[in-house]
Coordinates of C-alpha atoms in Angstrom, one line a residue:
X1 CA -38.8 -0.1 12.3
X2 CA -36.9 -1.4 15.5
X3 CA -33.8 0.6 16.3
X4 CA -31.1 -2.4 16.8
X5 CA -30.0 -2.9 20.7
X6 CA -26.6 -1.5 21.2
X7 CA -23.8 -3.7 20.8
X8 CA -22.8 -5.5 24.3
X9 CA -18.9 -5.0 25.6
X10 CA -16.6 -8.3 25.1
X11 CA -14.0 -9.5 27.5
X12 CA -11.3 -6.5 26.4
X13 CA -14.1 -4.1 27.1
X14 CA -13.8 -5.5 31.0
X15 CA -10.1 -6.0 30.9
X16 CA -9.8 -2.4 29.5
X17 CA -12.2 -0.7 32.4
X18 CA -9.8 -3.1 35.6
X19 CA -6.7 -0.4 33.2
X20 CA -8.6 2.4 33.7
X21 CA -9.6 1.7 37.3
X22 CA -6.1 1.9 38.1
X23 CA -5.3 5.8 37.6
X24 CA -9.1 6.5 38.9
X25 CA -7.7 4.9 42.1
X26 CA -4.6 6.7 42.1
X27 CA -5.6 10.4 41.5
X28 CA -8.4 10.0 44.1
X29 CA -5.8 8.0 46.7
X30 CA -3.6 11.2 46.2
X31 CA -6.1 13.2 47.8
X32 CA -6.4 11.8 50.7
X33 CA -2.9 9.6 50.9
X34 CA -1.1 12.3 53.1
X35 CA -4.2 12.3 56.0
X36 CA -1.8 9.3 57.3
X37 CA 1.7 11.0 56.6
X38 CA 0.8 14.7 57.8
X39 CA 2.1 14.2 61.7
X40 CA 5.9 13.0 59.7
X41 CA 5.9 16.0 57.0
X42 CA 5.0 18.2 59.9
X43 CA 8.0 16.9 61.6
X44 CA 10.3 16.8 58.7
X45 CA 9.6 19.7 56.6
X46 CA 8.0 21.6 59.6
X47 CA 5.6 23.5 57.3
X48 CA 3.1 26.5 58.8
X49 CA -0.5 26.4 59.4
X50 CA -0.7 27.5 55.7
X51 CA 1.6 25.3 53.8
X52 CA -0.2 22.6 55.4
X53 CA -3.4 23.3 54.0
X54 CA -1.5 23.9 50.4
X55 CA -0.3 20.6 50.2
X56 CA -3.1 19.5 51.7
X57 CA -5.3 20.5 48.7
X58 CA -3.2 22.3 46.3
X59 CA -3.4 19.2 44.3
X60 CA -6.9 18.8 44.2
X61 CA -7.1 22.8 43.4
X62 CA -4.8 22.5 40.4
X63 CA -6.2 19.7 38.8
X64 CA -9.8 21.4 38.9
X65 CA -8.9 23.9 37.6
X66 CA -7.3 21.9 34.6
X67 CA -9.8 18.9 33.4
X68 CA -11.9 21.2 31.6
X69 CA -9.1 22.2 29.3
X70 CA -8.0 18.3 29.4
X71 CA -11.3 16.8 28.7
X72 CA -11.8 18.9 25.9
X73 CA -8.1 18.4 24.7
X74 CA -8.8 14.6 25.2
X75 CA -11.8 15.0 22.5
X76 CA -9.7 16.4 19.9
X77 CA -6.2 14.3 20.2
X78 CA -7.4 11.2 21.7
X79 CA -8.3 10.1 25.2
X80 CA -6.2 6.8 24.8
X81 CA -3.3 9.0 24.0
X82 CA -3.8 11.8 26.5
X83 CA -4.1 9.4 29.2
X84 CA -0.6 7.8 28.5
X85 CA 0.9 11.0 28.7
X86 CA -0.9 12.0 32.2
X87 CA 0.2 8.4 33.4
X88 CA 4.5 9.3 32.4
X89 CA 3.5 12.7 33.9
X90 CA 1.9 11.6 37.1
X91 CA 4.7 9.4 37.6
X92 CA 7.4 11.9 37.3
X93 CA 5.7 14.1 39.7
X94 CA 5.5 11.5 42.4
X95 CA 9.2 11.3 42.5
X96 CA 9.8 14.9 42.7
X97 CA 7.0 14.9 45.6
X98 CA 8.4 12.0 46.8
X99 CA 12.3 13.4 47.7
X100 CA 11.2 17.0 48.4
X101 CA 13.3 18.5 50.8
X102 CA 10.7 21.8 51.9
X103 CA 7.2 23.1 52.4
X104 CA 7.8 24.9 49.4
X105 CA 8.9 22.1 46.7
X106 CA 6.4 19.8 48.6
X107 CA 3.8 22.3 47.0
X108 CA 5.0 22.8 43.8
X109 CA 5.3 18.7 43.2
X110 CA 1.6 18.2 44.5
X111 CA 0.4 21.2 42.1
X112 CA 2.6 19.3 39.1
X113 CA 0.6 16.5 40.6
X114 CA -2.5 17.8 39.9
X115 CA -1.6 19.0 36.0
X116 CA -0.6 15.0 35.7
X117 CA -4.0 13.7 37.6
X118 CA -5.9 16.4 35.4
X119 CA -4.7 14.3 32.1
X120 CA -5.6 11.2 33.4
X121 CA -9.4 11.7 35.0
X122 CA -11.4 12.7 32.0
X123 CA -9.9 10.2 30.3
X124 CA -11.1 7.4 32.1
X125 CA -14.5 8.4 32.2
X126 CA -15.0 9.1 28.4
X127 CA -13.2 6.4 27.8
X128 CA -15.8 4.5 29.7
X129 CA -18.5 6.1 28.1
X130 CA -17.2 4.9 24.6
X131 CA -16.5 1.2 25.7
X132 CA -20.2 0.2 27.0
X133 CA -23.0 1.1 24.8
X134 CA -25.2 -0.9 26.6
X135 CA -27.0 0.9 29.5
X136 CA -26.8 -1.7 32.0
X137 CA -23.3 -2.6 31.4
X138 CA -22.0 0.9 31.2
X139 CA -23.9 1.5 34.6
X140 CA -22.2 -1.6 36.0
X141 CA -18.6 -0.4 34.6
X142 CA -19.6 3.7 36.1
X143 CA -20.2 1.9 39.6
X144 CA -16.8 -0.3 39.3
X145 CA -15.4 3.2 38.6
X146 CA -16.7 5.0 40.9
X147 CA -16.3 2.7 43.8
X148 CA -12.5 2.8 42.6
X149 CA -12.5 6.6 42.7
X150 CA -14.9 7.3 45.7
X151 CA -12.5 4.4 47.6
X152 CA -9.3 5.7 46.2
X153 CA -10.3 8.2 49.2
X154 CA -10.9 6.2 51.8
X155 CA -8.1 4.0 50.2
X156 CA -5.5 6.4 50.4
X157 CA -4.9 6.7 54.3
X158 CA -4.9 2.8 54.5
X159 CA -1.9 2.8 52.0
X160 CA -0.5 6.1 53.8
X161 CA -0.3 4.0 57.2
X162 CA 0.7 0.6 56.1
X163 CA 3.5 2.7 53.8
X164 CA 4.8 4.6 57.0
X165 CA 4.8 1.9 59.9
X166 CA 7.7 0.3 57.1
X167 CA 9.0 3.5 55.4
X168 CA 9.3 7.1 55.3
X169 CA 6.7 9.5 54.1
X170 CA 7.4 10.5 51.0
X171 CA 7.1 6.2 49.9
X172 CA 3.1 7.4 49.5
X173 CA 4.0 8.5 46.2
X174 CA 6.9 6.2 45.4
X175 CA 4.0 3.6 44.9
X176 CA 2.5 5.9 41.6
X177 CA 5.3 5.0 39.9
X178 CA 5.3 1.3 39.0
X179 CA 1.3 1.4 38.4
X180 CA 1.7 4.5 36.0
X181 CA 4.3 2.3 34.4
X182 CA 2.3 -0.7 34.4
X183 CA -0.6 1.6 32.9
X184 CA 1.7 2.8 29.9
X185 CA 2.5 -0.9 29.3
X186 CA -1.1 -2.8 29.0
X187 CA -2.9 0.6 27.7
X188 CA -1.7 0.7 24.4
X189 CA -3.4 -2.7 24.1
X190 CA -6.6 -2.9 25.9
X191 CA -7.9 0.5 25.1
X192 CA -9.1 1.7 21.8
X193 CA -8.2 5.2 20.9
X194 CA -11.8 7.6 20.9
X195 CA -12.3 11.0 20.3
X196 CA -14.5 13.4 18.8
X197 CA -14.9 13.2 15.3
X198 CA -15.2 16.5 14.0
X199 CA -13.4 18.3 17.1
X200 CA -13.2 22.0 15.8
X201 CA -9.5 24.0 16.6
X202 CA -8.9 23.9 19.9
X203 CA -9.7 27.5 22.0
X204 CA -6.4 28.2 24.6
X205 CA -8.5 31.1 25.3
X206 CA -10.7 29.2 26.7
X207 CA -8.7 27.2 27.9
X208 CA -6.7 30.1 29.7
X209 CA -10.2 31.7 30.7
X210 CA -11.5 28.7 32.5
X211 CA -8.2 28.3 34.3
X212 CA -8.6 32.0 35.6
X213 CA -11.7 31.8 36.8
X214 CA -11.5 28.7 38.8
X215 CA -8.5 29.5 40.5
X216 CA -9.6 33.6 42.2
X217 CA -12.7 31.5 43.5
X218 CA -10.9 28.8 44.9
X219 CA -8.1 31.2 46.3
X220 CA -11.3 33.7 48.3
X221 CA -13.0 30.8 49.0
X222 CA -9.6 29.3 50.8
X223 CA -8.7 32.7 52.3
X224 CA -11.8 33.5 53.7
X225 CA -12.0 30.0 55.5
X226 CA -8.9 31.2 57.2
X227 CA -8.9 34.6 58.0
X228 CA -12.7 35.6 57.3
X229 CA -13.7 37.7 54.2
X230 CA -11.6 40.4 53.3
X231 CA -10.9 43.1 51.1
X232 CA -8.6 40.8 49.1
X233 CA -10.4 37.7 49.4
X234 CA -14.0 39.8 47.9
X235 CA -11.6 41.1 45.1
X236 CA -10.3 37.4 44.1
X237 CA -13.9 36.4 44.1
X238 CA -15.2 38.9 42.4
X239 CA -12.3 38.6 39.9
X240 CA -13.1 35.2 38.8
X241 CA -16.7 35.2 38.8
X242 CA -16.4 38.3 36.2
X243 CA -13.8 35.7 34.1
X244 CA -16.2 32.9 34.6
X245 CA -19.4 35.1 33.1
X246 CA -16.7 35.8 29.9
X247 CA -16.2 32.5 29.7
X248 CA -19.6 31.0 29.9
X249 CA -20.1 34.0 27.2
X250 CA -17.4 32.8 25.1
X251 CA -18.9 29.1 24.8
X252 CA -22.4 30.2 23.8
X253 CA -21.4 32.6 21.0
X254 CA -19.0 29.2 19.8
X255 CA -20.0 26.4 17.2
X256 CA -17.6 24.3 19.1
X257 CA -17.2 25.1 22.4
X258 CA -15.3 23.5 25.0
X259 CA -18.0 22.9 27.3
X260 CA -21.4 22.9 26.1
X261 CA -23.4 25.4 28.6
X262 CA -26.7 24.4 27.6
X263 CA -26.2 20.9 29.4
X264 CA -27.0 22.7 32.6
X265 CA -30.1 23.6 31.5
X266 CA -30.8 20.3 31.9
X267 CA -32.1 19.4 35.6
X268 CA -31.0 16.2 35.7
X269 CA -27.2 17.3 34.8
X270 CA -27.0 20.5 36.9
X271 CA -28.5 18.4 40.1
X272 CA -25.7 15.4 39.2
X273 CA -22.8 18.0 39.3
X274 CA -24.2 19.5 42.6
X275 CA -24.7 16.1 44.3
X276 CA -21.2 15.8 43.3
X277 CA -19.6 18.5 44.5
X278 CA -21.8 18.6 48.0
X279 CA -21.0 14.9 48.6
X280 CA -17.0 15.7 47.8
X281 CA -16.5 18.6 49.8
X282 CA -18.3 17.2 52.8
X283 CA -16.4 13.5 52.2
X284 CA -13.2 14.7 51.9
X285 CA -12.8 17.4 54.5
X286 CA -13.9 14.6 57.0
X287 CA -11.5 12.0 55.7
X288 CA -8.6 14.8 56.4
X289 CA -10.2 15.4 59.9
X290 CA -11.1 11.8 60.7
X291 CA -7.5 9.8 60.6
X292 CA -5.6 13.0 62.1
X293 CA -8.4 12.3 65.2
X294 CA -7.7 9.1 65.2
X295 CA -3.9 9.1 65.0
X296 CA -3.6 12.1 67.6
X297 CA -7.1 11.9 70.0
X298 CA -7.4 8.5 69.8
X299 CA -3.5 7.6 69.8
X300 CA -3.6 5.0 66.9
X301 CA 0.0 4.0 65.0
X302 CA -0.3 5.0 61.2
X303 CA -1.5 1.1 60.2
X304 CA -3.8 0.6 63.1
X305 CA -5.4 3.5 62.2
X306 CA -5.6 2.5 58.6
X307 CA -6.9 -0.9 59.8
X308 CA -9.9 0.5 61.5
X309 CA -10.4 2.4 58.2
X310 CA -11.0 -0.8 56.0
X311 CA -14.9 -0.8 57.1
X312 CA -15.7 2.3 55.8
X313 CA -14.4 1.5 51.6
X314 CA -17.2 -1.9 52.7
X315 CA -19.5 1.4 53.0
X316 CA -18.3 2.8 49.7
X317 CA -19.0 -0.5 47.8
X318 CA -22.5 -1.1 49.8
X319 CA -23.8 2.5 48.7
X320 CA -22.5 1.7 45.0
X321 CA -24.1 -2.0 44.7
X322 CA -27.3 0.0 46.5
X323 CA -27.6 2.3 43.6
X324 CA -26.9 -0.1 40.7
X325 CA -29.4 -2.6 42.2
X326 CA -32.3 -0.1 42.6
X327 CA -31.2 2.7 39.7
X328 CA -33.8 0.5 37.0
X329 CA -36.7 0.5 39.0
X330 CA -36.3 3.5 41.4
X331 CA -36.4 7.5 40.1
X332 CA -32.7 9.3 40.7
X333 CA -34.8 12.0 42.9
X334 CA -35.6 9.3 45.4
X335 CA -32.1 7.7 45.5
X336 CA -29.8 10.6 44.8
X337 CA -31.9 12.4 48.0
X338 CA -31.7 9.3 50.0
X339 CA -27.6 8.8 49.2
X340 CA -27.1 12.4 50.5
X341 CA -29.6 12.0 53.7
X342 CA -27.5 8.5 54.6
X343 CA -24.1 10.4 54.5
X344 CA -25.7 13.0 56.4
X345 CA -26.7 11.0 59.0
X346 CA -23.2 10.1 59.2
X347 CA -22.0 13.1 59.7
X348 CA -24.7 13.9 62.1
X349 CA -23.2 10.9 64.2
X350 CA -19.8 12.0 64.1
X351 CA -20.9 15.5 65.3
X352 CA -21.2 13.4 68.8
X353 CA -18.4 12.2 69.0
X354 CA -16.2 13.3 72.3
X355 CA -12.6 12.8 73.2
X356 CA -12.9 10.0 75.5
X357 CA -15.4 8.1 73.0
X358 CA -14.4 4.5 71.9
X359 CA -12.7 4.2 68.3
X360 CA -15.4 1.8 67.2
X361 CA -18.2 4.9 66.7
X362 CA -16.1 7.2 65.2
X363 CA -15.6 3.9 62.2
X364 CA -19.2 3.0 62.5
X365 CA -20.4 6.7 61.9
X366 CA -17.9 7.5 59.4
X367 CA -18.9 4.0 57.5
X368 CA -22.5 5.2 57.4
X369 CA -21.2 8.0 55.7
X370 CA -19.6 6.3 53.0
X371 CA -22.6 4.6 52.1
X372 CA -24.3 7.3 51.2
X373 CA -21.2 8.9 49.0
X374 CA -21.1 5.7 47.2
X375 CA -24.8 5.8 46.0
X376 CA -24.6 9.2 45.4
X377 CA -21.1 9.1 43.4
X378 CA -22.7 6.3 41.4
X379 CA -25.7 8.0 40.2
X380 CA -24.2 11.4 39.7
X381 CA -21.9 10.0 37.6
X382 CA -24.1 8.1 35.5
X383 CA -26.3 11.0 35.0
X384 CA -23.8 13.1 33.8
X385 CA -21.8 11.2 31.2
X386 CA -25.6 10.4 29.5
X387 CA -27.0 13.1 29.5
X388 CA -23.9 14.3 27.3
X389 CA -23.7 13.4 23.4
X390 CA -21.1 11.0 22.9
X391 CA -18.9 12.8 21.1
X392 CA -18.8 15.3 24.0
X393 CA -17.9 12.7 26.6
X394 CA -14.5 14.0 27.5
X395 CA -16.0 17.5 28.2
X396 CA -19.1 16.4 30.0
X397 CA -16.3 13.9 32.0
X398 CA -14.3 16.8 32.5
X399 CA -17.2 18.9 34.3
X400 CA -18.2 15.6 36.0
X401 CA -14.3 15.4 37.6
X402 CA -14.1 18.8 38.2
X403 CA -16.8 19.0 40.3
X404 CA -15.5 16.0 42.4
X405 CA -11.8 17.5 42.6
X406 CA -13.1 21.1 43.4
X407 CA -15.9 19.7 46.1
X408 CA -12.7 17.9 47.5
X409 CA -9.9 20.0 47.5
X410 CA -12.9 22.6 49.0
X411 CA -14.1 20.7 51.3
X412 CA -9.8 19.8 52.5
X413 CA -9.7 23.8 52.4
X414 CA -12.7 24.8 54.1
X415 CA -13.4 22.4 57.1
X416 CA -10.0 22.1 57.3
X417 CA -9.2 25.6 58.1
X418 CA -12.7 25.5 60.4
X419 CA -11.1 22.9 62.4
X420 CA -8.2 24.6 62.8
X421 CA -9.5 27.9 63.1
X422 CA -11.8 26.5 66.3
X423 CA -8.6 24.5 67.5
X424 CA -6.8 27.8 68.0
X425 CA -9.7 29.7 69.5
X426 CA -10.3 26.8 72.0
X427 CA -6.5 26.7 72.9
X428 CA -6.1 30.3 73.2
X429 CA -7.9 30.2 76.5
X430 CA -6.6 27.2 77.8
X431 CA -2.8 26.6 77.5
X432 CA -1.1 25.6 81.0
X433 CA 0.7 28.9 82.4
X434 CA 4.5 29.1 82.1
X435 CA 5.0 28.2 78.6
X436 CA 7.2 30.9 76.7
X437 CA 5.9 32.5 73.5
X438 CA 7.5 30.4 71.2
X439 CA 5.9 27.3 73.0
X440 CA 2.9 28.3 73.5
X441 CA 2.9 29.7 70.1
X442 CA 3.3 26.3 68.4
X443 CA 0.8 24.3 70.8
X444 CA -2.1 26.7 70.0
X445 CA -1.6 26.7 66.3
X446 CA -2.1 23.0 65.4
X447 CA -2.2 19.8 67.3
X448 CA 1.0 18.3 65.8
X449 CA 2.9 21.3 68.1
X450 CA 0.7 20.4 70.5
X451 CA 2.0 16.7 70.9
X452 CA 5.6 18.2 70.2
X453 CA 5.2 20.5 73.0
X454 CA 3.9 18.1 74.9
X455 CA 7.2 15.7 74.8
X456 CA 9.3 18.6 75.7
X457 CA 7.3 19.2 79.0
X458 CA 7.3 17.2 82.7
X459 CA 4.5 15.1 82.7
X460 CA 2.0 17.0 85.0
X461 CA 2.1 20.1 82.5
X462 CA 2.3 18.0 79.6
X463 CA -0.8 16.2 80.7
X464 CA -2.8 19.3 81.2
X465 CA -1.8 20.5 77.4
X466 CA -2.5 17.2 75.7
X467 CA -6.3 17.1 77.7
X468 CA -7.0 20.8 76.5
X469 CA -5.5 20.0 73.1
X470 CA -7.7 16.7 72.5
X471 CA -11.1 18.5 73.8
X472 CA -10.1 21.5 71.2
X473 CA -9.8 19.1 68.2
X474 CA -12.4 17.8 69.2
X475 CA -14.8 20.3 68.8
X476 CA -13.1 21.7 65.6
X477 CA -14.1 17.9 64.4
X478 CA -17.7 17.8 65.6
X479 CA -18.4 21.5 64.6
X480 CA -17.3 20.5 61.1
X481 CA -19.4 17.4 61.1
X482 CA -22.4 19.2 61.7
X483 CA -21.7 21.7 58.9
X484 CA -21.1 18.8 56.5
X485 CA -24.5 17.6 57.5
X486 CA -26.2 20.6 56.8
X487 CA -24.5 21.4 53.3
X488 CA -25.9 17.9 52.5
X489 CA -29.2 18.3 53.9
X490 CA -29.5 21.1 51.9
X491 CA -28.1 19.4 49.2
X492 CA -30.5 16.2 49.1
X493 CA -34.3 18.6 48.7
X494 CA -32.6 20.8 45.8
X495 CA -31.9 17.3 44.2
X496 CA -35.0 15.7 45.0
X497 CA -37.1 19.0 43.7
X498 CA -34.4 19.1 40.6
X499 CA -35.0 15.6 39.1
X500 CA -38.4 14.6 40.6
X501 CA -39.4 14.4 36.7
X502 CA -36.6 12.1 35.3
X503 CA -37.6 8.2 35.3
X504 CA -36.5 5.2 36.8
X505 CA -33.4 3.6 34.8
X506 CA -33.7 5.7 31.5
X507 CA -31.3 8.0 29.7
X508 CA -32.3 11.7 30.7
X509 CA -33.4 13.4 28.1
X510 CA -35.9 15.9 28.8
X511 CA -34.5 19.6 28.6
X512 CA -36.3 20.3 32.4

């Protein structure tokens, strides 16, 4: 007996997936929208070395540490209905972002942010997974997702600098607002409820377990990039990996856990969620590095830096039509391994880059780049959601998005504070003698006091400081190129040896 061919998605399947590549778009855009609007907060709110990192990534931070929970809170109430609620949510919290007066509320809308953008990401992926039952098509709706989420990153600075040439900063997240609204209308509509049918009670302290264990690691992780390890950044550490071990402990003594722990015994998922996370945290922390270079080095306006930045979401959408085209007939070892060596070549490109280089390499390098995050996003992602049971498909989209949101908000955090950390050790050396503490204070610590130094100087001195400043950035930016390129080195042979047994364009299903 022939088991029937699964039934093929209809025209509100396709209108349904163009709804939920709306708030993929936006919660990866609001990653990387403020790259563009960082030189005006700095002016406005003049936030520290520290504060700038936070709002850098504390979105990103808070919303990995909360899809778990909302993935598996999505299986048992609904994913339709829990991704209406993270749109009104995510809307409300791009006002509050949008008007803050201070570093400090700044912070706390961008972490109210990331509760909102954790409601809405699992959502849209098990969703997905639901919709298309047929392979091909749900591998053709992952890569339209995924070239919306992995773009929403390149996306986001383009917005950022056509928004600010017009406006002020804080109309970045003024623009959530009518698309979460327009999401709340048409959902309701095009999108058929899902969840799991025999969910279980739900665990909060599981929920609460998860949440502590993700955050101590991110917190050491983020301290030590800053000040080096520590006593308290080994205690946070060690803090959350013992929560993590109760909590991995918790779900394989439960009938219903909220993530299923023996999926990573699985090759083919455990390999997906590292590809993930290496490709994220190296992506991202250049995307934060790569328009403050060109906006500050390279003396681009906010939009004609965001103009030069169109080529590289062409990369994105090459590297995702490369992996749909060849994912039937070629194994995910070879194309997973060759998506990571692509963007590391990138990287490896941009690691060359010098001061006085025109703006054309930095976009052509950087587009290499995203090619290779686009095949890799693509397959990971497919991977992941089937290697999962169906009914588990807001959990195994919950681990799928957290490992994007913690590789990004990581990689924000961690090359972020490399750069800067080699920006102040370059400048310590070589600020022009005469400049009082204060001064001399604010031009070695980033290179947004740098420029505003700079203006405040005559223009021999001011020359000298901007020349010293540029080279320092510079090799912040090419030192953290090169690490990127490693980390995804690295990253491509543990994939290749890791799925070098699962077969061209089939389901995973083999325990190894």
């Amino acid at each position: 007996m022939t088991t029937p061919a699964p039934s093929r998605a209809g025209s509100r399947e396709w209108l349904g997936l163009v709804a939920l590549v709306i708030p993929a778009l936006l919660t990866s855009m609001d990653l990387s929208v403020l790259f563009m609007a960082a030189p005006w907060i700095s002016a406005d709110l003049a936030p520290s070395a520290g504060q700038y990192l936070w709002i850098m990534d504390i979105y990103g931070f808070v919303m990995a540490g909360l899809l778990v929970t909302m993935g598996s809170l999505g299986d048992r109430v609904g994913r339709r209905r829990l991704l209406l609620v993270g749109a009104a949510a995510f809307g409300a919290a791009s006002l509050l972002a949008a008007f803050a007066t201070s570093p400090e509320l700044l912070v706390a809308a961008r972490a109210l942010l990331g509760i909102g953008g954790a409601t809405l990401a699992p959502s849209t992926l098990s969703l997905i997974r639901g919709m298309f039952a047929d392979d091909d098509q749900r591998r053709t709706a992952i890569g339209i997702w995924t070239a919306a989420f992995t773009g929403g990153i390149a996306i986001g600075p383009i917005i950022g600098g056509f928004l600010l040439e017009r406006f002020w900063w804080g109309s970045v997240f003024v623009i959530n607002v009518p698309v979460m609204l327009l999401l709340l209308v048409v959902g309701p509509f095009l999108l058929r409820e899902s969840k799991d049918p025999n969910p279980g009670r739900f665990d909060p302290l599981s929920s609460v377990l998860s949440l502590a264990a993700v955050l101590p690691v991110i917190y050491a992780v983020k301290r030590s990039a800053e000040d080096g390890p520590n006593a308290v950044s080994l205690v946070a550490l060690a803090v959350g990996l013992a929560v993590g071990a109760l909590f991995v402990r918790r779900q394989r003594r439960s009938e219903r856990p909220m993530i299923d722990v023996r999926l990573f015994t699985r090759s083919s998922f455990s390999a997906s969620i590292g590809a993930n996370t290496a490709i994220t945290f190296a992506s991202a922390g250049m995307g934060l590095l790569a328009v403050t270079y060109l906006q500050t080095v390279l003396g681009l306006t906010p939009f004609d830096a965001a103009l030069w930045m169109l080529p590289t979401i062409a990369g994105s959408i090459v590297g995702v039509a490369l992996a749909s085209a060849l994912a039937p007939r070629t194994r995910p070892a070879v194309l997973v391994a060759a998506g990571l060596v692509i963007a590391a070549g990138g990287f490896l490109l941009v690691s060359t880059m010098r001061a006085d280089a025109p703006v054309w390499w930095l976009i052509a390098s950087y587009g290499l780049l995203t090619v290779g995050v686009g095949m890799t996003s693509t397959l990971a992602t497919s991977l992941v959601l089937t290697t999962a049971p169906p009914e588990r498909a807001g959990a195994a989209s919950a681990i799928a998005e957290t490992s994007t949101e913690f590789g990004g908000a990581l990689g924000i955090a961690v090359l972020g504070s490399i750069s800067a950390a080699t920006y102040r050790a370059e400048m310590e050396t070589g600020v022009p003698p005469g400049l009082d503490g204060e001064l001399a204070h604010a031009a070695t610590d980033t290179v947004g006091g740098a420029l505003t130094v700079a203006a405040q100087l005559p223009a021999e001195v001011a020359d000298v400081l901007l020349a010293r400043a540029f080279e320092a950035v510079t090799e912040g930016f090419t030192a953290t190129a090169l690490i990127g390129a490693a980390i995804l080195l690295l990253g491509a042979v543990a994939c290749a040896v890791a799925l070098r047994r699962v077969p061209a364009g089939t389901t995973p299903t083999d325990p190894h």
